[in-house]
Coordinates of N, CA, C and O and ligand atoms in Angstrom, one line a residue:
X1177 N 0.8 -1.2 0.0 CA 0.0 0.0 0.0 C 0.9 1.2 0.0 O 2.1 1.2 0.3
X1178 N 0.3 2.2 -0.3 CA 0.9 3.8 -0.1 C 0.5 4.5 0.0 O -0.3 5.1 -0.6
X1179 N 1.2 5.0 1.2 CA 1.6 5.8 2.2 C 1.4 7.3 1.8 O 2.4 7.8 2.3
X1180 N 0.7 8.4 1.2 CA 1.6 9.5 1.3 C 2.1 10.4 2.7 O 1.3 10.5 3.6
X1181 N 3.2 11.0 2.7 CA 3.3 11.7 4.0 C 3.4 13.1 3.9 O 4.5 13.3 3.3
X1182 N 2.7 14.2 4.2 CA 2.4 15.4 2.8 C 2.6 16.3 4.2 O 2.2 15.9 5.3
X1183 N 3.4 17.6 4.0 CA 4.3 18.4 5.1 C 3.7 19.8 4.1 O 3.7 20.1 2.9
X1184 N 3.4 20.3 5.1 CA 3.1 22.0 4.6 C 3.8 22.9 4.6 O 5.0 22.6 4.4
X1185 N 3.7 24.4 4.9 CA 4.6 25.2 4.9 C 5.3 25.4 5.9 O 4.8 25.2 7.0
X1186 N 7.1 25.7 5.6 CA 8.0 26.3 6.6 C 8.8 24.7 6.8 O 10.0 24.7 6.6
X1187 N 8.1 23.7 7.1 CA 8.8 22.7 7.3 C 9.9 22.1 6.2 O 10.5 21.0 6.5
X1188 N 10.1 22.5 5.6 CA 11.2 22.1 4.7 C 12.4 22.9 5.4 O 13.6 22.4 5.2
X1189 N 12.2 23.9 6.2 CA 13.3 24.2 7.2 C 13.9 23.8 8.1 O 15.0 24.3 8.5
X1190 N 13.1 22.6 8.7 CA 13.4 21.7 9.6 C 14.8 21.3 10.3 O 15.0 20.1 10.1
X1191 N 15.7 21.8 11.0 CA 16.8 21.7 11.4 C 17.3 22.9 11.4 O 18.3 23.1 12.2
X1192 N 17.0 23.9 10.9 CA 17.4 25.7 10.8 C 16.1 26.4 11.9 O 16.4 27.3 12.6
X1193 N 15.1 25.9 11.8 CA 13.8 27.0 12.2 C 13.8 26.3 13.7 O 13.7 25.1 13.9
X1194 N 14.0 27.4 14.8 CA 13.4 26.8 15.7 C 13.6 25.9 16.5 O 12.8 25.5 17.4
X1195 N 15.0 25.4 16.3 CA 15.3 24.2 17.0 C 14.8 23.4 18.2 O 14.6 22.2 18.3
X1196 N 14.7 24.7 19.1 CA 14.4 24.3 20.4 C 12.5 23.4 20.5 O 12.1 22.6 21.4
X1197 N 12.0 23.9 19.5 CA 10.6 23.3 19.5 C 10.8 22.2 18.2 O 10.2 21.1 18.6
X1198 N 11.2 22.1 17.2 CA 11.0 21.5 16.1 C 12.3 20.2 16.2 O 12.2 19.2 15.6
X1199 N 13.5 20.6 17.0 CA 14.4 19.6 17.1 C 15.5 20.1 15.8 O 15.3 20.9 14.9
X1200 N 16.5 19.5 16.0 CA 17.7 19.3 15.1 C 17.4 18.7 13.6 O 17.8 19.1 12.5
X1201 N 16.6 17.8 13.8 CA 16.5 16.7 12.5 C 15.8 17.3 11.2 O 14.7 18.0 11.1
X1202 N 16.9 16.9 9.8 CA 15.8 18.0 9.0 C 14.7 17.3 8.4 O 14.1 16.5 9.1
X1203 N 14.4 17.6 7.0 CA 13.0 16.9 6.7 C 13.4 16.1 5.9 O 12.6 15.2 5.6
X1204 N 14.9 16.0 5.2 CA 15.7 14.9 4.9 C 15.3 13.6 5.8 O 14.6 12.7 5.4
X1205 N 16.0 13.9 7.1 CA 15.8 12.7 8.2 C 15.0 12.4 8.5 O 14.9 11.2 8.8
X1206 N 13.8 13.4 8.4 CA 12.5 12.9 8.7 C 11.7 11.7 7.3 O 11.1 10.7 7.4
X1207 N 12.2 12.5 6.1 CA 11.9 11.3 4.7 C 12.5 10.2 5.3 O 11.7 9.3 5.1
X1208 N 13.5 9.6 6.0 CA 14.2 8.4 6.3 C 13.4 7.3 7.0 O 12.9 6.2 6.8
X1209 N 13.4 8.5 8.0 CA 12.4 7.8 9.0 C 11.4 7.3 8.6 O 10.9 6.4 9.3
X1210 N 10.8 7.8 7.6 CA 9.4 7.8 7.5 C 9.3 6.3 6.4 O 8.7 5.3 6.7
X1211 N 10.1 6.5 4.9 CA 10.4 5.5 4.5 C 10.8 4.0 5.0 O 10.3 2.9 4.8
X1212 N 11.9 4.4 5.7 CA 12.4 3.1 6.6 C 11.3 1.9 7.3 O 11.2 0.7 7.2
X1213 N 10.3 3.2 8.1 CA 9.3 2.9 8.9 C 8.7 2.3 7.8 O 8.9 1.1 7.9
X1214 N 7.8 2.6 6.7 CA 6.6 2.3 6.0 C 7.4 0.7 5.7 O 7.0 -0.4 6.0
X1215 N 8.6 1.1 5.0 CA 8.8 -0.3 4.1 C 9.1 -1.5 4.8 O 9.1 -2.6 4.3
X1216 N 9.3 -1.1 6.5 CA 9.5 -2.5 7.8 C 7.9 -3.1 7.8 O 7.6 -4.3 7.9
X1217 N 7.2 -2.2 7.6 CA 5.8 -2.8 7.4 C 5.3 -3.5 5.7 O 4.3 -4.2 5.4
X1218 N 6.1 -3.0 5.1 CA 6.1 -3.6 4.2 C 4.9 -2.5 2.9 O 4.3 -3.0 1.9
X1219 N 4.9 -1.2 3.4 CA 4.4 -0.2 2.7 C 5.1 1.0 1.4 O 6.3 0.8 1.5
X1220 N 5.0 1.6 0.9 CA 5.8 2.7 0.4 C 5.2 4.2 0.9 O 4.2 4.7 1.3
X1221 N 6.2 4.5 0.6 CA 5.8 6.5 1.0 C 6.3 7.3 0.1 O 7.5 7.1 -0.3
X1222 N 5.6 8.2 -0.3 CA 5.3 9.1 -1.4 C 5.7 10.4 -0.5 O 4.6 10.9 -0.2
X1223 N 6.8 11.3 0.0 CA 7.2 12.0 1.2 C 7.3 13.1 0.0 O 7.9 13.0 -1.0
X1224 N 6.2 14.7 0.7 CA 6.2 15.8 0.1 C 6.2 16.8 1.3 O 6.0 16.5 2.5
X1225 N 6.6 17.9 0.8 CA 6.3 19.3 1.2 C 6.1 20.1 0.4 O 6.6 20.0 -0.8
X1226 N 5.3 21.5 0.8 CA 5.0 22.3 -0.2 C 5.0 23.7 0.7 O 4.6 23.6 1.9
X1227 N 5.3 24.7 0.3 CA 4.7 25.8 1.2 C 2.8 26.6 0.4 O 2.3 27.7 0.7
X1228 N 2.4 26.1 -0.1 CA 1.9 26.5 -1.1 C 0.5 26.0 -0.5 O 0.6 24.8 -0.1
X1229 N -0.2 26.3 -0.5 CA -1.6 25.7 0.1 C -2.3 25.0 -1.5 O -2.4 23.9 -1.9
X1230 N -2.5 25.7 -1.8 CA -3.1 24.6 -3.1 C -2.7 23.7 -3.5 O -3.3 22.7 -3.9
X1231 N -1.5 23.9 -3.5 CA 0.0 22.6 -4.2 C -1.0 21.3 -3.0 O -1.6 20.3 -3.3
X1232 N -0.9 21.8 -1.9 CA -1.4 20.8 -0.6 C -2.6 20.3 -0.8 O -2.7 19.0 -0.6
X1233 N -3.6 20.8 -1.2 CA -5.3 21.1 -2.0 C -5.3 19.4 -2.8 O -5.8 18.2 -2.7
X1234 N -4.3 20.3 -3.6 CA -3.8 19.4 -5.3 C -3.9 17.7 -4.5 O -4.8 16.8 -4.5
X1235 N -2.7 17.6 -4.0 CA -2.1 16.3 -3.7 C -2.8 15.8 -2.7 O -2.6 14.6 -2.5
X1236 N -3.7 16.5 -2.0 CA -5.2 15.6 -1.1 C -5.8 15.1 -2.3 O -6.0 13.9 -2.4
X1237 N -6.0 15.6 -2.9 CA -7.4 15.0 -4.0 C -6.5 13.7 -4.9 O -7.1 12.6 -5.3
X1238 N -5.0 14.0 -5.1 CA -4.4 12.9 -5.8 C -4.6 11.8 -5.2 O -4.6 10.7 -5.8
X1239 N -4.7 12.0 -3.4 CA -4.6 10.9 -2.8 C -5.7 9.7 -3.1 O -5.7 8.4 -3.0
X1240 N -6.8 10.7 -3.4 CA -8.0 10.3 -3.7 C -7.9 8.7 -4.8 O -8.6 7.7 -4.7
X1241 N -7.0 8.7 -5.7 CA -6.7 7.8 -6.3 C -5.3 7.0 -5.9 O -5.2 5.8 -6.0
X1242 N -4.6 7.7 -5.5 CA -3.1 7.2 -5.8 C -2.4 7.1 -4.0 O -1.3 7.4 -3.6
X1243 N -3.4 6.8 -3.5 CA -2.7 6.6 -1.5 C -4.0 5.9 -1.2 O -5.2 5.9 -1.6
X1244 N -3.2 5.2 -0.2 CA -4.6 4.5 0.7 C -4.7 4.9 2.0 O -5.4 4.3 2.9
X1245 N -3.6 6.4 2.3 CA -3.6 6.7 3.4 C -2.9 7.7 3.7 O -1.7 7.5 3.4
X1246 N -3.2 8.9 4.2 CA -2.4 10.2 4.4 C -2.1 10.7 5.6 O -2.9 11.2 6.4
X1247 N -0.4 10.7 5.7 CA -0.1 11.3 7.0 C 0.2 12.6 6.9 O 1.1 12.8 6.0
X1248 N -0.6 13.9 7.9 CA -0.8 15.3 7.2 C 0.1 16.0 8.1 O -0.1 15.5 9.2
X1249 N 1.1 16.9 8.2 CA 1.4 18.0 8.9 C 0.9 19.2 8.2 O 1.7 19.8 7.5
X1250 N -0.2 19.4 8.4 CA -0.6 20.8 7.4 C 0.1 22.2 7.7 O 0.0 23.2 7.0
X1251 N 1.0 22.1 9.3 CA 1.6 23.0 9.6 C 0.2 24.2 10.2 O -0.9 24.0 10.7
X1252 N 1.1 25.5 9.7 CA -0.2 26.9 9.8 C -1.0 26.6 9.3 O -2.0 26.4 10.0
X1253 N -1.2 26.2 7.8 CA -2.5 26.0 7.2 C -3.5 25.0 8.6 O -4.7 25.1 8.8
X1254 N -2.8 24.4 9.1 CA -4.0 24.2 10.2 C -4.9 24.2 11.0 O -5.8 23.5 11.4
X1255 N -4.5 25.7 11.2 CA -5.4 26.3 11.9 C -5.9 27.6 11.8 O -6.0 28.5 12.6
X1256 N -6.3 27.4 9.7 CA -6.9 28.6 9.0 C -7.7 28.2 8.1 O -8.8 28.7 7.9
X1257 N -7.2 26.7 7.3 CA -7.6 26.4 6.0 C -9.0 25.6 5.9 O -9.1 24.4 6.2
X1258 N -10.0 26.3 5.5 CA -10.9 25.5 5.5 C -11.2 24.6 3.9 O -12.1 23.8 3.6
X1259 N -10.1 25.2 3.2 CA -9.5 24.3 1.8 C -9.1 23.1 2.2 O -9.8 22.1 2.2
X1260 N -8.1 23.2 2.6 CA -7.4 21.6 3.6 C -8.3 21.0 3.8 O -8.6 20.0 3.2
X1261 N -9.0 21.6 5.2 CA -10.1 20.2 5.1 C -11.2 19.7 4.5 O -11.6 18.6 4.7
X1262 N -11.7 20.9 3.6 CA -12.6 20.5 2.4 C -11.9 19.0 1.3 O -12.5 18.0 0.7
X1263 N -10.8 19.4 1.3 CA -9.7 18.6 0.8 C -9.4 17.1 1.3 O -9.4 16.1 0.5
X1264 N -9.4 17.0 2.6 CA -9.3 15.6 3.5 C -10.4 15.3 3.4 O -10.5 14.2 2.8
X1265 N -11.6 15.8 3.6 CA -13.3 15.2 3.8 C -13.2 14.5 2.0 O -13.4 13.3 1.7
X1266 N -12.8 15.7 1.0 CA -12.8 14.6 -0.2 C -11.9 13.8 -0.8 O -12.0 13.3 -1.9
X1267 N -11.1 13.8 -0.2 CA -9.9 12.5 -0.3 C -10.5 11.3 0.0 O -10.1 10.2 -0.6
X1268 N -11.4 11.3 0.7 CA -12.2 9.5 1.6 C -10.7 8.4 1.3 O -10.7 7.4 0.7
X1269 N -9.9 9.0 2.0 CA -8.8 8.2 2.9 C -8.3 8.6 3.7 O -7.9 9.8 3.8
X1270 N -8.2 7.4 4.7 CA -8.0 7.8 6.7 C -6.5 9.0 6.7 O -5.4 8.4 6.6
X1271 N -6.5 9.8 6.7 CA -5.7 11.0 7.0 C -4.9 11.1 8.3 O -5.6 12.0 8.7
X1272 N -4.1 10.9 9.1 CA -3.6 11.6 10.2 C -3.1 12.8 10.5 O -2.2 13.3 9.8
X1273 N -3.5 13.1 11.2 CA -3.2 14.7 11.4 C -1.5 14.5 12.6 O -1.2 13.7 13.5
X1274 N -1.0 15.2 12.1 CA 0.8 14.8 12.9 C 1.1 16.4 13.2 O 1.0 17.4 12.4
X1275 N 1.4 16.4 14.9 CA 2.4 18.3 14.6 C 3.5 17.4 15.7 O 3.4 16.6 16.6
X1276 N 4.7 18.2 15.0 CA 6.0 17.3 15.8 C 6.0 18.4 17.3 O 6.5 17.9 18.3
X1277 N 5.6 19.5 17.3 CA 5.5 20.3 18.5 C 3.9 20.0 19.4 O 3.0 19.8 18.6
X1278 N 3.8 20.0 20.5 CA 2.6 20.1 21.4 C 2.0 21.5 20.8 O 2.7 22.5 21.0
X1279 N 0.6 21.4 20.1 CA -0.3 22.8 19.8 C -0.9 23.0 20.7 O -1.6 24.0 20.4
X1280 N -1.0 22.6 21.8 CA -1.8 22.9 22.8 C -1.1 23.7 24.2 O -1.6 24.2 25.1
X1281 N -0.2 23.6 23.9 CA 1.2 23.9 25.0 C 1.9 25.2 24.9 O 2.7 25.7 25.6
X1282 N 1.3 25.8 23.3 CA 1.6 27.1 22.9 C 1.1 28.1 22.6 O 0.3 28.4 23.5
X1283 N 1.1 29.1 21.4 CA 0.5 30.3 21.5 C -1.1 29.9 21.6 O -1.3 28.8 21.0
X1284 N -2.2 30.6 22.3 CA -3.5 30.3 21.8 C -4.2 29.8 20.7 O -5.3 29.2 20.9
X1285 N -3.8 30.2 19.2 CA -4.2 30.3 18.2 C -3.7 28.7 17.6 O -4.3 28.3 16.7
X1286 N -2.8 28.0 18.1 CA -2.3 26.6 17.9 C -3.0 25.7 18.4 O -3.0 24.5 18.1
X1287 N -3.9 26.3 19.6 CA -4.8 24.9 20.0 C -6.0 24.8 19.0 O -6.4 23.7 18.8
X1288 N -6.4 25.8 18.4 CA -7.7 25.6 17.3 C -7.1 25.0 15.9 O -6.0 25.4 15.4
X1289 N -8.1 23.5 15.3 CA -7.0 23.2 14.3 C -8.9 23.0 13.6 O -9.8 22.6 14.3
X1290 N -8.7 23.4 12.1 CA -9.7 23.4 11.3 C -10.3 22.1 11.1 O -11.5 21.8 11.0
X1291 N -8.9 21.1 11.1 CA -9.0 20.1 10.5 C -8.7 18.8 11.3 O -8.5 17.8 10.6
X1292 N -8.7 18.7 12.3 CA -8.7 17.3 13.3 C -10.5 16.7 13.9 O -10.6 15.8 14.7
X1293 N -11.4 17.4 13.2 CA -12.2 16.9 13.0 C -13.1 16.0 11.9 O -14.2 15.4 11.8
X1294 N -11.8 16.6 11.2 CA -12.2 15.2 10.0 C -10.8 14.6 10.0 O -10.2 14.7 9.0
X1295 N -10.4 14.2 10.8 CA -8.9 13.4 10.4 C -9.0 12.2 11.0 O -9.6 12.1 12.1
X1296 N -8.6 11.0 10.4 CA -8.9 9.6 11.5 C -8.7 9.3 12.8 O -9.2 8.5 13.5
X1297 N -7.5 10.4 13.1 CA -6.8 10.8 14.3 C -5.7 11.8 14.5 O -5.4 12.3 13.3
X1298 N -5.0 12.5 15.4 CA -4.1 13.4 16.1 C -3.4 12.9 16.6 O -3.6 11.9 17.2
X1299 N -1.9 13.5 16.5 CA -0.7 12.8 17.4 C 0.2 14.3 17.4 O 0.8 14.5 16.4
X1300 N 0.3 15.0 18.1 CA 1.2 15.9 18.4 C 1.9 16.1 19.6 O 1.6 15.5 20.6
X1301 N 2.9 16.9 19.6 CA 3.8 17.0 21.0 C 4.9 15.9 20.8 O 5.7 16.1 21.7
X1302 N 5.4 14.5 19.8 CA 6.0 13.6 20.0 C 7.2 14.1 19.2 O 8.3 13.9 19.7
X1303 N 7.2 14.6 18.2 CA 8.4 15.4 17.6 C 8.3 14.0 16.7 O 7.3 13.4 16.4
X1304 N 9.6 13.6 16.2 CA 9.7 12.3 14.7 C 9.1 11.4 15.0 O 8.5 10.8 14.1
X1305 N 8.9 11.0 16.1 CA 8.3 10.0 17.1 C 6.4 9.8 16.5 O 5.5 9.0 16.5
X1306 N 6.6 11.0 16.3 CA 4.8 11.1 15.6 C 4.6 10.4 14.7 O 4.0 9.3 14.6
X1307 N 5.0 11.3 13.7 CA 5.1 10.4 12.0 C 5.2 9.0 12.2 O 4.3 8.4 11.6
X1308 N 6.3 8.3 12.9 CA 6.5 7.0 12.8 C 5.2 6.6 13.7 O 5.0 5.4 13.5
X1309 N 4.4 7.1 14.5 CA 3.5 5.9 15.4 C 1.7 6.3 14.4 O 0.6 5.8 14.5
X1310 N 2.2 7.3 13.5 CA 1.0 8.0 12.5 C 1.7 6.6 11.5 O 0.7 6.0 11.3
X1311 N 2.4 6.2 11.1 CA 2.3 5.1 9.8 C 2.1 3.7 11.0 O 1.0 3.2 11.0
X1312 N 2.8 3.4 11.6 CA 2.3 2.6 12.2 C 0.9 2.5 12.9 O 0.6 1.5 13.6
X1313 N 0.2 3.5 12.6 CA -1.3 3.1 12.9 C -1.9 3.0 11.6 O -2.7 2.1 11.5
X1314 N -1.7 4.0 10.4 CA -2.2 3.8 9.3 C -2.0 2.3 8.7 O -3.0 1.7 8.2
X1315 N -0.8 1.7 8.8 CA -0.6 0.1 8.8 C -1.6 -0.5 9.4 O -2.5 -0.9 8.6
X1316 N -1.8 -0.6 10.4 CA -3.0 -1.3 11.0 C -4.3 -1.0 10.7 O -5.1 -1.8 10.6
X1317 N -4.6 0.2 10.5 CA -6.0 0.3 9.8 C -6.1 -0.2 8.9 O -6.8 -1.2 8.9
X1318 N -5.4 0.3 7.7 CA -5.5 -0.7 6.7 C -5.4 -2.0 6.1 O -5.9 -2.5 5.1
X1319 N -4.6 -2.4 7.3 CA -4.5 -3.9 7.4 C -5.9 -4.6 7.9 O -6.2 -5.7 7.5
X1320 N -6.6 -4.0 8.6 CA -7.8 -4.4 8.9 C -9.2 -4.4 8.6 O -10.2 -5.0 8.9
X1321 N -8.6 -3.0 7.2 CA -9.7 -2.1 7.1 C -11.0 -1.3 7.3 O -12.0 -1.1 6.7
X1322 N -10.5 -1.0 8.6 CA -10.9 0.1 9.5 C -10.4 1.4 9.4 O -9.2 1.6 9.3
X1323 N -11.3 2.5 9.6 CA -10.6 3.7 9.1 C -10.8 4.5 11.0 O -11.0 5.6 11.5
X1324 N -10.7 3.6 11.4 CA -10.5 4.2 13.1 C -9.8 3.1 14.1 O -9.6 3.3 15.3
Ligands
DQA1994 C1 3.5 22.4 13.4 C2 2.7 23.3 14.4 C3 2.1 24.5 13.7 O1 1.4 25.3 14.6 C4 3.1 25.3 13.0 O2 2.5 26.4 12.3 C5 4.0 24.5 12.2 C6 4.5 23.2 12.6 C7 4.2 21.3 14.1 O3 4.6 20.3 13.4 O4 4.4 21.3 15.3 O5 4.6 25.0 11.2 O6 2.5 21.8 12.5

């Protein structure tokens, strides 16, 4: 099956922005991880970023054909885009919502997220630790075919 794992704006910075909240590792390391992980399960990953909200739009709807399952860091667009989630609702594949920082632990405006109400699930505050337990549940859903 495949995986996509689709990263929004700013995160292509990942090891420069922030360190103290986002960590050392960049989105290089994070593609590793993420690949490594899918293919021990015996999956592939299709690993993007975009700063671009439509580009993001675009490749939800691709998912629609070409993934059987999306792990999302929508980043900002998170907690603005009501595109995004128009986007995930019509993808009809189980989505995870991933932030490698705790959104709840920070400015006010990071606890409201547009889109974790249509997402199969939430995993934030774990840092790389996310993404890898977001494919390893996406594995098991699919494996069972359950989208919860
Ligand atoms: C983030 C959290 C967002 O609030 C922020 O805009 C990001 C990254 C995270 O991974 O912790 O760019 O999604």
């Amino acid at each position: 099956m495949t995986i996509f794992v689709l990263n929004g704006p700013n995160l292509n910075l990942l090891g420069s922005r922030e360190q103290d909240v986002y960590g050392a590792g960049t989105l290089g390391d994070l593609e590793d991880l993420c690949t490594n992980r899918a293919q021990a399960l015996g999956h592939d990953v299709d690993f993007r970023q975009t700063n671009y909200e439509g580009e993001l739009v675009d490749w939800l709807q691709e998912a629609r054909t070409s993934a059987d399952g999306v792990v999302l860091n929508a980043a900002a667009f998170t907690h603005y885009s009501i595109a995004v989630r128009d986007a995930i609702v019509a993808c009809e594949r189980p989505v995870i919502e991933v932030h490698l920082s705790n959104i709840f632990g920070r400015e006010d405006f990071r606890s409201h997220s547009m889109i974790s109400a249509v997402c199969a699930g939430v995993i934030c505050g774990l840092g790389y630790r996310g993404y890898q337990a977001a494919i390893d549940a996406l594995a098991s859903m699919l494996a069972s075919g359950s989208s919860s």
